[in-house]
Amino acid sequence: MTRHFRSSSITKFALRFIQIMIVFPMAVLLSFYIKPYGSMEYELHFMICLIFSACASVLITRYSPRLIVFMFFGLLGILFVNSTFSDTSLEGIYGDYNAMLVNMTSNPHNVSYLKPVRGTYFQDQRVKRAMQPTHPKVRTFAVENSTRYFNDEYYRKFGKVTRYYSLFKHIRLNWKYVNDPLGMDYYAHPTESMGLLAGDCDDYAILMASSVMAIGGEARIVITENHMYTEVKVGDVDDLDEVSYAVRTLFPDEVNGGKIHFHETNGELWINLDYTASYPGGPFLEPQLYSVITFDK
């Protein structure tokens, strides 16, 4: 009797675990294959997919426990095949969840964006493979150009963000836009880009992020519909006034009374170092988020 009771309890726990675990990946896959209706916001579309997945999981578990187990292992099989031959993986699903947590704004009012797009997961992996923050040549490039423009007085006043802004100034002022080879999405390594200071937006973003990380900064890369750019962590939301003052002091002509645009994630303050903007925290070229690529500290 005791063994039967224990076996029954374990089975119920396992079914409940599968019932919960299947909800989020099911919702992500549904959001990929079912397009939003009309002008429906992507957050609302994803929430509907999430609610539907939760209800489906409960109903299937109630009426056919074997079917929910079959679905669970079937979903794992799909993810395994896609992670090997296509563009969707467990890490990718986590990346999509991470993207949901990013609040995007150009003013004090936070607006959350989510637009899941098939294919960005494959981009994530290619970007991560191209990064070289610990390469000696990238480190040398980053140190040299992080001290090129602003003297130690500004470093004492504004701290390490002064180094990030010096890097931005050097790379952006010298960057020349060059398209990828015809029919190919080419991702250049920083050791290639730092000598040429030329390429497209993803080459620039990878070089900028690697350089910031090479001098101890925290960087991430944002993917939008037709663009890719680097963001750097500059403190907490409470530091916004200080960060804005630093940008306006170091880039007075470029800002010229304009706004400092930022993204907030869990209270952390991130500003873009995009070459399409003339100053750190400049206007977003495309404000709607597709994916956010983060890197291990």
mmCIF file of C-alpha atoms in Angstrom:
data_model
loop_
_atom_site.group_PDB
_atom_site.id
_atom_site.type_symbol
_atom_site.label_atom_id
_atom_site.label_comp_id
_atom_site.label_asym_id
_atom_site.label_seq_id
_atom_site.Cartn_x
_atom_site.Cartn_y
_atom_site.Cartn_z
ATOM 1 C CA MET A 1 0.000 0.000 0.000
ATOM 2 C CA THR A 2 2.781 2.425 0.945
ATOM 3 C CA ARG A 3 4.708 1.672 -2.249
ATOM 4 C CA HIS A 4 1.543 2.143 -4.332
ATOM 5 C CA PHE A 5 0.853 5.452 -2.585
ATOM 6 C CA ARG A 6 4.401 6.655 -3.180
ATOM 7 C CA SER A 7 4.266 5.561 -6.826
ATOM 8 C CA SER A 8 0.953 7.372 -7.319
ATOM 9 C CA SER A 9 2.299 10.545 -5.675
ATOM 10 C CA ILE A 10 5.425 10.525 -7.842
ATOM 11 C CA THR A 11 3.311 10.040 -10.964
ATOM 12 C CA LYS A 12 1.035 12.964 -10.033
ATOM 13 C CA PHE A 13 4.036 15.168 -9.285
ATOM 14 C CA ALA A 14 5.653 14.252 -12.616
ATOM 15 C CA LEU A 15 2.436 15.022 -14.519
ATOM 16 C CA ARG A 16 2.046 18.350 -12.713
ATOM 17 C CA PHE A 17 5.679 19.213 -13.472
ATOM 18 C CA ILE A 18 5.220 18.408 -17.185
ATOM 19 C CA GLN A 19 1.933 20.335 -17.228
ATOM 20 C CA ILE A 20 3.727 23.475 -15.991
ATOM 21 C CA MET A 21 6.934 23.072 -17.985
ATOM 22 C CA ILE A 22 5.164 22.684 -21.325
ATOM 23 C CA VAL A 23 3.244 25.975 -21.124
ATOM 24 C CA PHE A 24 5.909 28.566 -21.961
ATOM 25 C CA PRO A 25 7.672 26.792 -24.874
ATOM 26 C CA MET A 26 4.243 25.932 -26.319
ATOM 27 C CA ALA A 27 3.260 29.618 -26.129
ATOM 28 C CA VAL A 28 6.490 30.720 -27.818
ATOM 29 C CA LEU A 29 6.040 28.257 -30.675
ATOM 30 C CA LEU A 30 2.393 29.269 -31.106
ATOM 31 C CA SER A 31 3.403 32.938 -31.243
ATOM 32 C CA PHE A 32 5.821 32.083 -34.061
ATOM 33 C CA TYR A 33 3.329 30.231 -36.232
ATOM 34 C CA ILE A 34 0.123 32.178 -35.478
ATOM 35 C CA LYS A 35 0.309 35.801 -36.556
ATOM 36 C CA PRO A 36 -1.350 38.555 -34.481
ATOM 37 C CA TYR A 37 -4.797 39.551 -35.639
ATOM 38 C CA GLY A 38 -4.876 42.908 -37.403
ATOM 39 C CA SER A 39 -3.019 45.581 -35.443
ATOM 40 C CA MET A 40 -2.948 43.584 -32.192
ATOM 41 C CA GLU A 41 0.057 44.406 -29.999
ATOM 42 C CA TYR A 42 2.640 41.623 -29.794
ATOM 43 C CA GLU A 43 2.537 41.580 -25.981
ATOM 44 C CA LEU A 44 -1.227 40.934 -26.059
ATOM 45 C CA HIS A 45 -0.769 38.318 -28.772
ATOM 46 C CA PHE A 46 1.849 36.505 -26.707
ATOM 47 C CA MET A 47 -0.286 36.683 -23.539
ATOM 48 C CA ILE A 48 -3.209 35.127 -25.441
ATOM 49 C CA CYS A 49 -0.897 32.339 -26.638
ATOM 50 C CA LEU A 50 0.326 31.873 -23.057
ATOM 51 C CA ILE A 51 -3.224 31.679 -21.639
ATOM 52 C CA PHE A 52 -4.276 29.282 -24.389
ATOM 53 C CA SER A 53 -1.234 27.081 -23.717
ATOM 54 C CA ALA A 54 -1.959 27.005 -19.974
ATOM 55 C CA CYS A 55 -5.610 26.061 -20.527
ATOM 56 C CA ALA A 56 -4.685 23.431 -23.102
ATOM 57 C CA SER A 57 -2.106 21.941 -20.741
ATOM 58 C CA VAL A 58 -4.629 21.668 -17.895
ATOM 59 C CA LEU A 59 -7.379 20.158 -20.088
ATOM 60 C CA ILE A 60 -5.084 17.669 -21.807
ATOM 61 C CA THR A 61 -3.597 16.560 -18.465
ATOM 62 C CA ARG A 62 -7.089 16.075 -17.016
ATOM 63 C CA TYR A 63 -8.519 14.043 -19.883
ATOM 64 C CA SER A 64 -5.399 12.288 -21.201
ATOM 65 C CA PRO A 65 -2.290 12.239 -18.980
ATOM 66 C CA ARG A 66 -0.512 10.042 -21.524
ATOM 67 C CA LEU A 67 -1.083 12.631 -24.238
ATOM 68 C CA ILE A 68 0.526 15.449 -22.204
ATOM 69 C CA VAL A 69 3.568 13.224 -21.633
ATOM 70 C CA PHE A 70 3.685 12.446 -25.353
ATOM 71 C CA MET A 71 3.421 16.188 -26.144
ATOM 72 C CA PHE A 72 6.201 16.986 -23.671
ATOM 73 C CA PHE A 73 8.665 14.576 -25.233
ATOM 74 C CA GLY A 74 7.472 15.546 -28.710
ATOM 75 C CA LEU A 75 8.177 19.199 -27.917
ATOM 76 C CA LEU A 76 11.640 18.294 -26.622
ATOM 77 C CA GLY A 77 12.226 16.411 -29.860
ATOM 78 C CA ILE A 78 11.144 19.410 -31.953
ATOM 79 C CA LEU A 79 13.442 21.708 -29.996
ATOM 80 C CA PHE A 80 16.333 19.273 -30.371
ATOM 81 C CA VAL A 81 15.837 18.999 -34.128
ATOM 82 C CA ASN A 82 15.414 22.762 -34.540
ATOM 83 C CA SER A 83 18.431 23.568 -32.386
ATOM 84 C CA THR A 84 20.496 21.240 -34.569
ATOM 85 C CA PHE A 85 19.114 22.040 -38.011
ATOM 86 C CA SER A 86 17.059 25.217 -37.676
ATOM 87 C CA ASP A 87 16.642 28.319 -35.509
ATOM 88 C CA THR A 88 14.732 27.463 -32.306
ATOM 89 C CA SER A 89 16.371 26.113 -29.150
ATOM 90 C CA LEU A 90 15.892 26.043 -25.396
ATOM 91 C CA GLU A 91 18.445 28.848 -25.144
ATOM 92 C CA GLY A 92 16.483 30.718 -27.778
ATOM 93 C CA ILE A 93 13.275 30.425 -25.791
ATOM 94 C CA TYR A 94 15.091 31.842 -22.770
ATOM 95 C CA GLY A 95 16.326 34.656 -25.006
ATOM 96 C CA ASP A 96 12.761 35.456 -26.023
ATOM 97 C CA TYR A 97 11.720 35.530 -22.369
ATOM 98 C CA ASN A 98 14.642 37.845 -21.616
ATOM 99 C CA ALA A 99 13.536 40.137 -24.426
ATOM 100 C CA MET A 100 10.137 40.438 -22.773
ATOM 101 C CA LEU A 101 11.744 41.922 -19.673
ATOM 102 C CA VAL A 102 13.271 44.877 -21.502
ATOM 103 C CA ASN A 103 11.398 48.150 -21.079
ATOM 104 C CA MET A 104 11.988 50.541 -23.933
ATOM 105 C CA THR A 105 11.510 54.302 -23.671
ATOM 106 C CA SER A 106 12.629 57.680 -24.941
ATOM 107 C CA ASN A 107 11.082 59.472 -21.970
ATOM 108 C CA PRO A 108 10.284 58.699 -18.313
ATOM 109 C CA HIS A 109 7.278 56.569 -19.339
ATOM 110 C CA ASN A 110 8.234 52.937 -19.777
ATOM 111 C CA VAL A 111 6.652 50.997 -22.621
ATOM 112 C CA SER A 112 7.218 47.249 -22.903
ATOM 113 C CA TYR A 113 7.736 45.725 -26.345
ATOM 114 C CA LEU A 114 7.866 42.167 -27.573
ATOM 115 C CA LYS A 115 7.888 41.024 -31.174
ATOM 116 C CA PRO A 116 9.059 37.396 -31.432
ATOM 117 C CA VAL A 117 10.446 36.632 -34.868
ATOM 118 C CA ARG A 118 11.614 33.276 -36.165
ATOM 119 C CA GLY A 119 15.267 33.392 -37.105
ATOM 120 C CA THR A 120 16.568 35.763 -34.433
ATOM 121 C CA TYR A 121 17.749 32.803 -32.331
ATOM 122 C CA PHE A 122 20.094 31.746 -35.105
ATOM 123 C CA GLN A 123 21.355 35.343 -35.242
ATOM 124 C CA ASP A 124 21.976 35.241 -31.495
ATOM 125 C CA GLN A 125 24.287 32.262 -31.810
ATOM 126 C CA ARG A 126 26.193 33.738 -34.742
ATOM 127 C CA VAL A 127 26.713 37.012 -32.868
ATOM 128 C CA LYS A 128 27.980 35.200 -29.782
ATOM 129 C CA ARG A 129 30.427 33.169 -31.845
ATOM 130 C CA ALA A 130 31.755 36.354 -33.464
ATOM 131 C CA MET A 131 32.388 38.171 -30.161
ATOM 132 C CA GLN A 132 36.041 38.512 -29.013
ATOM 133 C CA PRO A 133 36.102 40.544 -25.769
ATOM 134 C CA THR A 134 39.124 38.666 -24.381
ATOM 135 C CA HIS A 135 41.263 38.719 -27.526
ATOM 136 C CA PRO A 136 44.584 40.539 -26.819
ATOM 137 C CA LYS A 137 44.316 42.651 -29.968
ATOM 138 C CA VAL A 138 40.753 43.693 -29.132
ATOM 139 C CA ARG A 139 41.856 44.547 -25.591
ATOM 140 C CA THR A 140 44.698 46.718 -26.967
ATOM 141 C CA PHE A 141 42.329 48.450 -29.392
ATOM 142 C CA ALA A 142 39.788 49.103 -26.622
ATOM 143 C CA VAL A 143 42.319 50.453 -24.098
ATOM 144 C CA GLU A 144 43.970 52.726 -26.640
ATOM 145 C CA ASN A 145 40.740 54.258 -27.903
ATOM 146 C CA SER A 146 38.943 54.413 -24.562
ATOM 147 C CA THR A 147 41.564 56.956 -23.450
ATOM 148 C CA ARG A 148 41.869 58.812 -26.759
ATOM 149 C CA TYR A 149 39.354 61.656 -26.457
ATOM 150 C CA PHE A 150 38.481 62.604 -22.872
ATOM 151 C CA ASN A 151 41.142 63.436 -20.309
ATOM 152 C CA ASP A 152 41.433 62.194 -16.735
ATOM 153 C CA GLU A 153 39.506 65.165 -15.399
ATOM 154 C CA TYR A 154 36.358 63.787 -17.038
ATOM 155 C CA TYR A 155 37.194 60.278 -15.863
ATOM 156 C CA ARG A 156 37.422 61.501 -12.271
ATOM 157 C CA LYS A 157 34.128 63.335 -12.704
ATOM 158 C CA PHE A 158 32.026 60.784 -14.588
ATOM 159 C CA GLY A 159 33.841 57.491 -13.982
ATOM 160 C CA LYS A 160 34.102 54.548 -16.357
ATOM 161 C CA VAL A 161 31.331 55.719 -18.702
ATOM 162 C CA THR A 162 33.911 58.242 -19.956
ATOM 163 C CA ARG A 163 35.888 55.313 -21.403
ATOM 164 C CA TYR A 164 32.802 53.872 -23.132
ATOM 165 C CA TYR A 165 31.971 57.255 -24.656
ATOM 166 C CA SER A 166 35.547 57.656 -25.924
ATOM 167 C CA LEU A 167 35.282 54.258 -27.637
ATOM 168 C CA PHE A 168 31.971 55.293 -29.163
ATOM 169 C CA LYS A 169 33.406 58.543 -30.425
ATOM 170 C CA HIS A 170 36.417 56.892 -32.072
ATOM 171 C CA ILE A 171 34.584 54.007 -33.718
ATOM 172 C CA ARG A 172 31.616 56.059 -34.884
ATOM 173 C CA LEU A 173 33.670 58.959 -36.279
ATOM 174 C CA ASN A 174 35.815 56.598 -38.331
ATOM 175 C CA TRP A 175 33.247 53.956 -39.292
ATOM 176 C CA LYS A 176 32.360 53.532 -42.966
ATOM 177 C CA TYR A 177 29.273 51.583 -43.913
ATOM 178 C CA VAL A 178 29.929 48.698 -46.321
ATOM 179 C CA ASN A 179 27.307 46.120 -47.316
ATOM 180 C CA ASP A 180 27.716 42.367 -46.836
ATOM 181 C CA PRO A 181 28.577 40.140 -49.814
ATOM 182 C CA LEU A 182 25.616 39.661 -52.159
ATOM 183 C CA GLY A 183 23.214 37.039 -50.828
ATOM 184 C CA MET A 184 25.155 36.538 -47.585
ATOM 185 C CA ASP A 185 24.749 37.829 -44.024
ATOM 186 C CA TYR A 186 28.425 38.181 -43.071
ATOM 187 C CA TYR A 187 29.383 38.681 -39.397
ATOM 188 C CA ALA A 188 32.921 40.043 -39.081
ATOM 189 C CA HIS A 189 35.058 39.310 -36.019
ATOM 190 C CA PRO A 190 36.277 42.390 -34.109
ATOM 191 C CA THR A 191 39.896 41.616 -35.030
ATOM 192 C CA GLU A 192 38.855 42.146 -38.644
ATOM 193 C CA SER A 193 36.611 45.189 -38.085
ATOM 194 C CA MET A 194 38.990 47.139 -35.846
ATOM 195 C CA GLY A 195 41.575 47.341 -38.620
ATOM 196 C CA LEU A 196 39.102 48.264 -41.336
ATOM 197 C CA LEU A 197 36.636 50.312 -39.260
ATOM 198 C CA ALA A 198 34.122 49.437 -41.937
ATOM 199 C CA GLY A 199 31.208 47.064 -42.350
ATOM 200 C CA ASP A 200 27.482 46.996 -41.723
ATOM 201 C CA CYS A 201 25.451 47.434 -38.540
ATOM 202 C CA ASP A 202 26.089 43.954 -37.116
ATOM 203 C CA ASP A 203 29.852 44.275 -37.653
ATOM 204 C CA TYR A 204 29.770 47.628 -35.846
ATOM 205 C CA ALA A 205 27.645 46.262 -32.987
ATOM 206 C CA ILE A 206 29.916 43.248 -32.473
ATOM 207 C CA LEU A 207 33.053 45.416 -32.459
ATOM 208 C CA MET A 208 31.512 47.952 -30.082
ATOM 209 C CA ALA A 209 30.190 45.349 -27.644
ATOM 210 C CA SER A 210 33.473 43.410 -27.639
ATOM 211 C CA SER A 211 35.461 46.618 -27.044
ATOM 212 C CA VAL A 212 33.259 47.746 -24.149
ATOM 213 C CA MET A 213 33.508 44.303 -22.548
ATOM 214 C CA ALA A 214 37.295 44.254 -23.098
ATOM 215 C CA ILE A 215 37.629 47.192 -20.668
ATOM 216 C CA GLY A 216 35.290 45.768 -18.040
ATOM 217 C CA GLY A 217 31.949 47.103 -19.221
ATOM 218 C CA GLU A 218 28.625 45.293 -19.527
ATOM 219 C CA ALA A 219 27.246 45.300 -23.067
ATOM 220 C CA ARG A 220 24.414 43.668 -24.941
ATOM 221 C CA ILE A 221 23.249 43.710 -28.557
ATOM 222 C CA VAL A 222 19.727 44.616 -29.605
ATOM 223 C CA ILE A 223 18.118 43.288 -32.783
ATOM 224 C CA THR A 224 15.281 45.194 -34.442
ATOM 225 C CA GLU A 225 13.512 44.513 -37.735
ATOM 226 C CA ASN A 226 16.243 45.857 -40.012
ATOM 227 C CA HIS A 227 19.003 46.864 -37.639
ATOM 228 C CA MET A 228 21.380 45.767 -34.875
ATOM 229 C CA TYR A 229 23.150 47.934 -32.290
ATOM 230 C CA THR A 230 25.028 47.845 -28.983
ATOM 231 C CA GLU A 231 23.804 48.995 -25.607
ATOM 232 C CA VAL A 232 26.002 49.533 -22.555
ATOM 233 C CA LYS A 233 24.979 49.419 -18.915
ATOM 234 C CA VAL A 234 25.669 52.824 -17.356
ATOM 235 C CA GLY A 235 24.138 52.373 -13.902
ATOM 236 C CA ASP A 236 20.697 52.249 -12.353
ATOM 237 C CA VAL A 237 17.603 54.239 -13.242
ATOM 238 C CA ASP A 238 18.370 56.559 -10.331
ATOM 239 C CA ASP A 239 21.579 57.521 -12.162
ATOM 240 C CA LEU A 240 19.726 58.870 -15.212
ATOM 241 C CA ASP A 241 20.310 62.554 -14.406
ATOM 242 C CA GLU A 242 24.029 61.976 -13.850
ATOM 243 C CA VAL A 243 24.338 59.902 -17.026
ATOM 244 C CA SER A 244 22.458 62.528 -19.042
ATOM 245 C CA TYR A 245 24.685 65.273 -17.666
ATOM 246 C CA ALA A 246 27.795 63.308 -18.676
ATOM 247 C CA VAL A 247 26.530 62.836 -22.244
ATOM 248 C CA ARG A 248 25.552 66.501 -22.565
ATOM 249 C CA THR A 249 28.946 67.573 -21.208
ATOM 250 C CA LEU A 250 31.032 65.313 -23.453
ATOM 251 C CA PHE A 251 28.878 65.667 -26.581
ATOM 252 C CA PRO A 252 27.445 69.225 -26.304
ATOM 253 C CA ASP A 253 27.245 69.951 -30.040
ATOM 254 C CA GLU A 254 25.810 66.555 -30.915
ATOM 255 C CA VAL A 255 23.094 66.571 -28.234
ATOM 256 C CA ASN A 256 22.192 70.225 -28.734
ATOM 257 C CA GLY A 257 19.181 70.045 -26.431
ATOM 258 C CA GLY A 258 18.031 66.598 -27.621
ATOM 259 C CA LYS A 259 16.728 63.780 -25.432
ATOM 260 C CA ILE A 260 18.797 61.017 -23.896
ATOM 261 C CA HIS A 261 17.076 57.788 -24.927
ATOM 262 C CA PHE A 262 17.446 54.721 -22.732
ATOM 263 C CA HIS A 263 16.172 51.230 -22.023
ATOM 264 C CA GLU A 264 15.408 50.014 -18.518
ATOM 265 C CA THR A 265 15.728 46.379 -17.509
ATOM 266 C CA ASN A 266 14.953 45.415 -13.918
ATOM 267 C CA GLY A 267 16.037 48.856 -12.706
ATOM 268 C CA GLU A 268 19.266 48.841 -14.746
ATOM 269 C CA LEU A 269 19.944 51.727 -17.119
ATOM 270 C CA TRP A 270 21.177 50.927 -20.631
ATOM 271 C CA ILE A 271 21.918 53.438 -23.398
ATOM 272 C CA ASN A 272 22.677 52.774 -27.033
ATOM 273 C CA LEU A 273 26.039 53.318 -28.709
ATOM 274 C CA ASP A 274 24.547 53.161 -32.197
ATOM 275 C CA TYR A 275 26.375 54.688 -35.163
ATOM 276 C CA THR A 276 23.038 56.022 -36.488
ATOM 277 C CA ALA A 277 22.966 58.391 -33.491
ATOM 278 C CA SER A 278 25.524 61.160 -33.088
ATOM 279 C CA TYR A 279 25.782 60.760 -29.306
ATOM 280 C CA PRO A 280 25.384 57.977 -26.716
ATOM 281 C CA GLY A 281 21.702 57.580 -25.958
ATOM 282 C CA GLY A 282 20.693 59.134 -29.261
ATOM 283 C CA PRO A 283 17.313 58.460 -30.954
ATOM 284 C CA PHE A 284 16.477 54.848 -31.748
ATOM 285 C CA LEU A 285 16.473 54.058 -35.446
ATOM 286 C CA GLU A 286 13.795 51.405 -34.871
ATOM 287 C CA PRO A 287 12.253 51.452 -31.379
ATOM 288 C CA GLN A 288 10.443 48.104 -31.595
ATOM 289 C CA LEU A 289 12.401 45.239 -30.067
ATOM 290 C CA TYR A 290 12.867 41.841 -31.698
ATOM 291 C CA SER A 291 15.585 40.299 -29.531
ATOM 292 C CA VAL A 292 18.194 41.192 -26.914
ATOM 293 C CA ILE A 293 21.481 39.284 -26.916
ATOM 294 C CA THR A 294 23.159 39.185 -23.516
ATOM 295 C CA PHE A 295 26.619 37.884 -22.679
ATOM 296 C CA ASP A 296 28.072 36.130 -19.640
ATOM 297 C CA LYS A 297 29.856 38.433 -17.214
#
